[in-house]
Backbone atoms as SQL, in Angstrom:
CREATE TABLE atoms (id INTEGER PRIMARY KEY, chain TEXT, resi INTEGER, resn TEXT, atom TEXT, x REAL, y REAL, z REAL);
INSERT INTO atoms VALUES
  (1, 'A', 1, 'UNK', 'N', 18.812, -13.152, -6.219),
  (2, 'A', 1, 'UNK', 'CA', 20.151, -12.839, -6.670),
  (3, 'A', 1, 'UNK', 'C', 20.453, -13.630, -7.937),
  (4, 'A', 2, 'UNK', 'N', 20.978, -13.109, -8.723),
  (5, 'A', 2, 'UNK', 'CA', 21.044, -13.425, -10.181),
  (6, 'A', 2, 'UNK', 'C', 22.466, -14.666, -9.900),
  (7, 'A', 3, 'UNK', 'N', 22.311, -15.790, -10.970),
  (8, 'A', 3, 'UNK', 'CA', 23.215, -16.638, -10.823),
  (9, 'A', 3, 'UNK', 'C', 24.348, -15.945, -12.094),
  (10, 'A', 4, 'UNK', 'N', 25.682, -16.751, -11.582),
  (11, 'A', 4, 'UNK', 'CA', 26.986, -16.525, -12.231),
  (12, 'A', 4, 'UNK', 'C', 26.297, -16.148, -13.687),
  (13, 'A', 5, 'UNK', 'N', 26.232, -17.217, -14.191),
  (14, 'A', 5, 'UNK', 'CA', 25.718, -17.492, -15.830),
  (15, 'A', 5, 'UNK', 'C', 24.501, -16.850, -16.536),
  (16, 'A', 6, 'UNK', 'N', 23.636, -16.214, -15.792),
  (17, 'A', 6, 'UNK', 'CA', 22.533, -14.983, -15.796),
  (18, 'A', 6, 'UNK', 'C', 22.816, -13.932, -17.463),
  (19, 'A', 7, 'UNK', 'N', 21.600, -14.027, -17.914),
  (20, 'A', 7, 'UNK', 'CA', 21.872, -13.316, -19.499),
  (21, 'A', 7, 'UNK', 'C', 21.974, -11.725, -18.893),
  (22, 'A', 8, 'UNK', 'N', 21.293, -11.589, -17.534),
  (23, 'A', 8, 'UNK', 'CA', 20.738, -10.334, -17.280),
  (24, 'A', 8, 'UNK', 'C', 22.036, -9.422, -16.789),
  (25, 'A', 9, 'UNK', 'N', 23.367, -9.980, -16.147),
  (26, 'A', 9, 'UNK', 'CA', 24.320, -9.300, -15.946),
  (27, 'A', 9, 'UNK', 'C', 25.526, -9.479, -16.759),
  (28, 'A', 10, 'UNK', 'N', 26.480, -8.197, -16.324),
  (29, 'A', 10, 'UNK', 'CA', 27.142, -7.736, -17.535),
  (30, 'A', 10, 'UNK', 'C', 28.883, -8.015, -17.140),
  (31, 'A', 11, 'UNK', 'N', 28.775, -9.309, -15.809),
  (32, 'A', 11, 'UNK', 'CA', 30.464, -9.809, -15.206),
  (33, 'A', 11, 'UNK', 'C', 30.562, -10.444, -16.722),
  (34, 'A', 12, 'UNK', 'N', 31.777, -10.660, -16.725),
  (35, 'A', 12, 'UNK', 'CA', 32.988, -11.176, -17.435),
  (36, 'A', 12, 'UNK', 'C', 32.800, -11.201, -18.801),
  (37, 'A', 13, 'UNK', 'N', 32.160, -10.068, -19.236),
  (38, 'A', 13, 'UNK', 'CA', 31.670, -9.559, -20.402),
  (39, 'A', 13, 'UNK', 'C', 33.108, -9.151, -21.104),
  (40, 'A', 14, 'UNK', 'N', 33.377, -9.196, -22.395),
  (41, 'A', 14, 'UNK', 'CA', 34.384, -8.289, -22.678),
  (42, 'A', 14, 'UNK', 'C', 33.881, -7.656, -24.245),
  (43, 'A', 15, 'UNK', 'N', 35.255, -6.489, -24.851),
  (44, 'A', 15, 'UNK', 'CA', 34.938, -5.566, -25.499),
  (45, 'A', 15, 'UNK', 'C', 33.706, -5.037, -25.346),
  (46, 'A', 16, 'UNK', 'N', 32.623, -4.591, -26.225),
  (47, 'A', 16, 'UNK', 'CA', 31.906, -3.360, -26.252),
  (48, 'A', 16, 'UNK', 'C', 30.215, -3.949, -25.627),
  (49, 'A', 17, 'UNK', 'N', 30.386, -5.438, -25.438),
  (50, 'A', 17, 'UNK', 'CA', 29.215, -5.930, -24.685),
  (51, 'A', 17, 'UNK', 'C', 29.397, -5.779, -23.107),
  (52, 'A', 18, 'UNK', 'N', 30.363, -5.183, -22.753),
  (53, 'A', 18, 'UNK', 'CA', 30.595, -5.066, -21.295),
  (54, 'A', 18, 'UNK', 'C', 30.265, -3.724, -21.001),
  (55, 'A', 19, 'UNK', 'N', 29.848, -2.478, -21.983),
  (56, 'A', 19, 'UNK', 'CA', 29.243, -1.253, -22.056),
  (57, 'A', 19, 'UNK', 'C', 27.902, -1.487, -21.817),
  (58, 'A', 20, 'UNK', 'N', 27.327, -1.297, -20.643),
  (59, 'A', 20, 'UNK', 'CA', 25.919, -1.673, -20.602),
  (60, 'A', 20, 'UNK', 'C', 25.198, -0.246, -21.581),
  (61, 'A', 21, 'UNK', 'N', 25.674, 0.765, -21.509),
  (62, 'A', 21, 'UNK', 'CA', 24.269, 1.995, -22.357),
  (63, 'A', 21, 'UNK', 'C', 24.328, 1.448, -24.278),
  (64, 'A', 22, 'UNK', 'N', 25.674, 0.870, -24.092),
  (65, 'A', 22, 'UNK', 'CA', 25.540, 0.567, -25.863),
  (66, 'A', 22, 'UNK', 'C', 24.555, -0.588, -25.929),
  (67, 'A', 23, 'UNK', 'N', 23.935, -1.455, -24.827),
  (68, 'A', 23, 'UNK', 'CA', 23.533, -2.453, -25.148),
  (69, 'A', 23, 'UNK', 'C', 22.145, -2.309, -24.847),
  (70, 'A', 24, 'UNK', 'N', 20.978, -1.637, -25.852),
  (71, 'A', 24, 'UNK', 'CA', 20.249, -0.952, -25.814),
  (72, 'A', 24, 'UNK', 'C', 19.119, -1.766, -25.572),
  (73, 'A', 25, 'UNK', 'N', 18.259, -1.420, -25.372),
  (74, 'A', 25, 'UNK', 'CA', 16.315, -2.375, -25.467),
  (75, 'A', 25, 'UNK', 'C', 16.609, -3.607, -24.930),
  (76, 'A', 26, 'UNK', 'N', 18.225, -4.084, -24.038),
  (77, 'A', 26, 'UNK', 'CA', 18.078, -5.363, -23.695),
  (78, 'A', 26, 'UNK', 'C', 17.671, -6.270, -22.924),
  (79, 'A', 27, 'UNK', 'N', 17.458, -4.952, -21.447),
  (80, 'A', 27, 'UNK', 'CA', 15.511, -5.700, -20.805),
  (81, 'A', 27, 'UNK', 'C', 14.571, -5.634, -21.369),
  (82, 'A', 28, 'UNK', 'N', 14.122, -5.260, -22.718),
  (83, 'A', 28, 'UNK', 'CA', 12.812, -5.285, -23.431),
  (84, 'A', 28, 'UNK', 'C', 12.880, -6.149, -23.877),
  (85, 'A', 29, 'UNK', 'N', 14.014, -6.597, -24.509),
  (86, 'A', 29, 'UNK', 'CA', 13.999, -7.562, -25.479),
  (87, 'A', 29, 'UNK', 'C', 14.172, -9.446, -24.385),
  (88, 'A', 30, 'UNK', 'N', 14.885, -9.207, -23.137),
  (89, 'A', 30, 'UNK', 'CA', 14.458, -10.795, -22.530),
  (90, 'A', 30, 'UNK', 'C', 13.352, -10.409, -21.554),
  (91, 'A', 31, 'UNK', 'N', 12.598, -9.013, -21.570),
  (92, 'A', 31, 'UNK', 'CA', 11.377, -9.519, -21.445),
  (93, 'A', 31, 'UNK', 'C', 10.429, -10.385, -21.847),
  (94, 'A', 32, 'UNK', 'N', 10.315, -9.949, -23.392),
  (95, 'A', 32, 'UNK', 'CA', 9.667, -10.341, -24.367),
  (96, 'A', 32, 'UNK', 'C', 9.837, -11.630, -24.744),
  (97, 'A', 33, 'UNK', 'N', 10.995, -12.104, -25.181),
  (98, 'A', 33, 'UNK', 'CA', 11.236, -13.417, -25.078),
  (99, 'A', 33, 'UNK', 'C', 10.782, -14.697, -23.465),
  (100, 'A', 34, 'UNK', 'N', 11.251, -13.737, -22.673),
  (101, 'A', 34, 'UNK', 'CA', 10.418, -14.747, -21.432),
  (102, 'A', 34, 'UNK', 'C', 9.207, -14.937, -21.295),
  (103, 'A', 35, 'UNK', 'N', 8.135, -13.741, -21.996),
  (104, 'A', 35, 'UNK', 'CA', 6.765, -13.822, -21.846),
  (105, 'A', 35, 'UNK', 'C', 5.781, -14.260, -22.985),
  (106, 'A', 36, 'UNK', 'N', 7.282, -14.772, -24.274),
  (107, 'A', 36, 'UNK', 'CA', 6.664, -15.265, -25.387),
  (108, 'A', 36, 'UNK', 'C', 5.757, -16.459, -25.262),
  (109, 'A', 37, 'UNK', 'N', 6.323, -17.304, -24.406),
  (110, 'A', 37, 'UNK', 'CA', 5.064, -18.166, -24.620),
  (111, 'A', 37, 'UNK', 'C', 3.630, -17.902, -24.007),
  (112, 'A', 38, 'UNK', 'N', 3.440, -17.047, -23.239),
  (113, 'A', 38, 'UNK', 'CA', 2.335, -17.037, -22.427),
  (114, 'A', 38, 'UNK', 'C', 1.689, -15.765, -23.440),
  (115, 'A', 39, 'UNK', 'N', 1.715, -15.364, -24.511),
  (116, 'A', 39, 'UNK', 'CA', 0.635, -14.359, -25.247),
  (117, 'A', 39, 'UNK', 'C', -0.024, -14.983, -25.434),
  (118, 'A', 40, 'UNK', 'N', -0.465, -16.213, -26.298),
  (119, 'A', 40, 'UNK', 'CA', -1.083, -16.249, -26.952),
  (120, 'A', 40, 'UNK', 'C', -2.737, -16.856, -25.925),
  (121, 'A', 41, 'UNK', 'N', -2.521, -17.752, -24.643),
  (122, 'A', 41, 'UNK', 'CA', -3.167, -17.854, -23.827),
  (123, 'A', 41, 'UNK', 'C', -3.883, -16.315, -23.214),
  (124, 'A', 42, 'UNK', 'N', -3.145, -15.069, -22.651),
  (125, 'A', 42, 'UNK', 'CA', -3.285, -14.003, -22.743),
  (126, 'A', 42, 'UNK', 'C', -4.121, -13.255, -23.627),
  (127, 'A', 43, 'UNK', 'N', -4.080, -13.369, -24.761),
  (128, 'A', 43, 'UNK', 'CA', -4.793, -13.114, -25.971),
  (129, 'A', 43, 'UNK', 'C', -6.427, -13.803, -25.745),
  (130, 'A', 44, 'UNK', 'N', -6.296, -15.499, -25.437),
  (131, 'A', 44, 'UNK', 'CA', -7.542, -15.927, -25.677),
  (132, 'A', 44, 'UNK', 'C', -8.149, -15.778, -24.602),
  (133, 'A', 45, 'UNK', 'N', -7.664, -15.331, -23.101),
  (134, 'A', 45, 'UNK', 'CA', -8.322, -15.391, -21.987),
  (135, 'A', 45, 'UNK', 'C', -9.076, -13.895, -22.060),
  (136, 'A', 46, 'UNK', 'N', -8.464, -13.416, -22.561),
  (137, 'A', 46, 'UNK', 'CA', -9.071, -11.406, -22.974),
  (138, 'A', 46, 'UNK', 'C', -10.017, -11.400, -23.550),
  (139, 'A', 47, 'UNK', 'N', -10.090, -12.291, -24.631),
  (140, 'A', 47, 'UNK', 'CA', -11.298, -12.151, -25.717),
  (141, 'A', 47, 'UNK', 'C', -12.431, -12.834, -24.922),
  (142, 'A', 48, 'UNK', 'N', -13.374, -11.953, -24.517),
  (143, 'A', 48, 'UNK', 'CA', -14.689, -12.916, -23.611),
  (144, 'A', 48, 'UNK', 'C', -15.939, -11.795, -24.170),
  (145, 'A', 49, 'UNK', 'N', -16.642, -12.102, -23.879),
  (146, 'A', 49, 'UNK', 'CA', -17.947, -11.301, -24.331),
  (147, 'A', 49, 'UNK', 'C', -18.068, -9.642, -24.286),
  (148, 'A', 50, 'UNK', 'N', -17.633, -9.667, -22.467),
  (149, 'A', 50, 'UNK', 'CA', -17.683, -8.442, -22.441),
  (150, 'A', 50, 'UNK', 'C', -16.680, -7.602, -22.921),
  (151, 'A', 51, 'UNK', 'N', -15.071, -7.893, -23.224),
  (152, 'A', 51, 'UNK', 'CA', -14.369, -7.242, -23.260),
  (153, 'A', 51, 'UNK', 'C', -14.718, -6.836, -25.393),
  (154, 'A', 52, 'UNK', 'N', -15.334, -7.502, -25.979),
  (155, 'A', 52, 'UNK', 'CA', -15.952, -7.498, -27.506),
  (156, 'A', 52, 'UNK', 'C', -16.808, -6.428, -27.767),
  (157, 'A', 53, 'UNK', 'N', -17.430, -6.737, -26.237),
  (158, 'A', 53, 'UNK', 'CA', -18.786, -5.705, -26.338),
  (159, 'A', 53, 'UNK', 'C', -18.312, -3.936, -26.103),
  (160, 'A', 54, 'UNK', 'N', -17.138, -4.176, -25.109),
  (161, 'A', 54, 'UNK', 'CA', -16.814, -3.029, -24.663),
  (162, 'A', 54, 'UNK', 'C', -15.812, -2.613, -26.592),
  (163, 'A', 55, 'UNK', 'N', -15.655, -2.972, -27.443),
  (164, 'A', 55, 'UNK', 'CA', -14.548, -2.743, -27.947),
  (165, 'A', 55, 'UNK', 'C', -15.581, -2.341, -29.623),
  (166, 'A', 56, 'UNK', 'N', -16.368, -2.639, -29.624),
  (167, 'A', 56, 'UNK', 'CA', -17.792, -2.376, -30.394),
  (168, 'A', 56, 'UNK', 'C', -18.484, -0.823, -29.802),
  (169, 'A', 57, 'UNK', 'N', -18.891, -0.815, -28.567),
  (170, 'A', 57, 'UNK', 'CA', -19.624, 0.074, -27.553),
  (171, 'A', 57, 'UNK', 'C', -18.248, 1.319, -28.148),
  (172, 'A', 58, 'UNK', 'N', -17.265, 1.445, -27.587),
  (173, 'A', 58, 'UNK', 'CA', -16.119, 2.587, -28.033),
  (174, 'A', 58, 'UNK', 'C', -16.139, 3.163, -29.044),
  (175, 'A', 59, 'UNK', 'N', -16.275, 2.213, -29.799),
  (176, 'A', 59, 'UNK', 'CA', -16.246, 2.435, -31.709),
  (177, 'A', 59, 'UNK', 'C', -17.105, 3.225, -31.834),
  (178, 'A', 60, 'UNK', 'N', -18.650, 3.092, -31.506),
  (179, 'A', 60, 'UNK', 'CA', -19.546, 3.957, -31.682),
  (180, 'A', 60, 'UNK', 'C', -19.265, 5.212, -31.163),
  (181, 'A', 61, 'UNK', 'N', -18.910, 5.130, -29.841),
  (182, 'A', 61, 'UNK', 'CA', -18.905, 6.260, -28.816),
  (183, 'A', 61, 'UNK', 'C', -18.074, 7.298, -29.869),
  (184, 'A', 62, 'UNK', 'N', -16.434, 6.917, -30.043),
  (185, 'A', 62, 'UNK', 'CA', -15.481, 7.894, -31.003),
  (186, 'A', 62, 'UNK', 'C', -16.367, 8.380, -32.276),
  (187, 'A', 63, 'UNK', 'N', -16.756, 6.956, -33.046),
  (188, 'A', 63, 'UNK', 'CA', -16.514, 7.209, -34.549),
  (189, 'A', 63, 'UNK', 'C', -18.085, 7.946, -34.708),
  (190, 'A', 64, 'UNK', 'N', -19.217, 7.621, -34.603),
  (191, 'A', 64, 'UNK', 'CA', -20.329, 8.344, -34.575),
  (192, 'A', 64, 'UNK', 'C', -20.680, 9.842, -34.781),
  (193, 'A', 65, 'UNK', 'N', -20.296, 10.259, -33.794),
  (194, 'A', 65, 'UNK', 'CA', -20.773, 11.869, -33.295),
  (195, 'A', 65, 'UNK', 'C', -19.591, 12.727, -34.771),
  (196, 'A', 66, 'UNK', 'N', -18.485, 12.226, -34.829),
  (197, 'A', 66, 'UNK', 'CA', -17.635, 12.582, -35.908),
  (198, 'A', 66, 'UNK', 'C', -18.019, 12.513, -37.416),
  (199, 'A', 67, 'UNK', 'N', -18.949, 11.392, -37.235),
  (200, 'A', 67, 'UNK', 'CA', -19.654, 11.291, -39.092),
  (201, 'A', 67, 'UNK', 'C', -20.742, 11.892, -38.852),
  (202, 'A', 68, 'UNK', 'N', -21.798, 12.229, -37.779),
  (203, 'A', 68, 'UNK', 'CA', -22.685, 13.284, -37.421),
  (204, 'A', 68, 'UNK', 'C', -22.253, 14.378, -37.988),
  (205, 'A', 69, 'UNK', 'N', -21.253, 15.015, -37.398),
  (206, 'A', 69, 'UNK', 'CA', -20.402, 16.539, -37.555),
  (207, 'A', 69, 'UNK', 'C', -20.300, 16.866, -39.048),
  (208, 'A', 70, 'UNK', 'N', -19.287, 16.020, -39.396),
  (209, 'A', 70, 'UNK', 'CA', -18.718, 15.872, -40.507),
  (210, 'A', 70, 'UNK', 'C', -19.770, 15.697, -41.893),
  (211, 'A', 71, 'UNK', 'N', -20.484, 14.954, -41.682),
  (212, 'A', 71, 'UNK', 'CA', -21.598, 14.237, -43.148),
  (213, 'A', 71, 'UNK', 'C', -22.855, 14.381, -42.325),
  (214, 'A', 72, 'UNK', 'N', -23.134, 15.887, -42.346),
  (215, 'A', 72, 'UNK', 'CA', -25.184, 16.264, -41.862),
  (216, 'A', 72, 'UNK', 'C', -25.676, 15.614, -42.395),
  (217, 'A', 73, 'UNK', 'N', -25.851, 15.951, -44.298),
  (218, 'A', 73, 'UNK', 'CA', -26.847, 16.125, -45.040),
  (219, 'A', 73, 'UNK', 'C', -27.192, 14.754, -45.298),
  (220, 'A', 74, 'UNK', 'N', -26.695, 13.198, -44.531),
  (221, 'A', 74, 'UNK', 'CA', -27.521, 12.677, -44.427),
  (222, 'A', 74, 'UNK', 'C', -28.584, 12.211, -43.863),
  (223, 'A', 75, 'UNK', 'N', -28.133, 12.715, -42.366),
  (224, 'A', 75, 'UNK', 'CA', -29.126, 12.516, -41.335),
  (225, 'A', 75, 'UNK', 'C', -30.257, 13.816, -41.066),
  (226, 'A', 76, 'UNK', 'N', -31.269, 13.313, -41.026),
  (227, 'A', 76, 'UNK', 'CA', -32.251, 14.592, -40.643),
  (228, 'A', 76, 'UNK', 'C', -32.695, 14.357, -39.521),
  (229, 'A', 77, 'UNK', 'N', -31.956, 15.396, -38.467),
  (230, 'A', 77, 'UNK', 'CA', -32.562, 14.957, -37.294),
  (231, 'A', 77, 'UNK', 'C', -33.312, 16.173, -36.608),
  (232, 'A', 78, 'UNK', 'N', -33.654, 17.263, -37.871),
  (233, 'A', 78, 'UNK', 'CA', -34.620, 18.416, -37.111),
  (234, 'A', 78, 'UNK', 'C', -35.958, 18.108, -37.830),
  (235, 'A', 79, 'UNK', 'N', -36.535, 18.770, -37.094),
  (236, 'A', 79, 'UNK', 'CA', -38.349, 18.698, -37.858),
  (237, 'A', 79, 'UNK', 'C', -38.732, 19.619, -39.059),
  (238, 'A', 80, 'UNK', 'N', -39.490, 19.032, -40.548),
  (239, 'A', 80, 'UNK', 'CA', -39.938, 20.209, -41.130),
  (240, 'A', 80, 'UNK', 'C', -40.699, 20.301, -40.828);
């Protein structure tokens, strides 16, 4: 249960901050701020070998077969 003084509710609000739909993105926004400090740990715990490898491995998978398609005449991959 949310205390009196809570950013998250909208008691003893007055004029147009007591309109909760005018007060737009404002669980996004003390999401974001509550989870600001913990990105950047987030960030470095992600970056590990495999998740590099997987992010390299993709690249090929998309971008490849598309410059195949697209630009033949450099690859010769039939027999004369």
């Amino acid at each position: 249960m949310p205390s009196k003084n809570s950013v998250y509710t909208y008691e003893n609000l007055t004029g147009w901050k007591r309109l909760r739909p005018l007060r737009l993105f404002r669980g996004m926004y003390h999401d974001v701020k509550r989870r600001l400090p913990y990105y950047p740990s987030d960030i470095t715990d992600a970056l590990t070998y495999r998740t590099v490898a997987s992010i390299i491995r993709m690249y090929f998978v998309k971008y490849v077969p598309s410059t195949l398609y697209y630009y033949p005449k450099h690859i010769h991959l039939t027999r004369e």
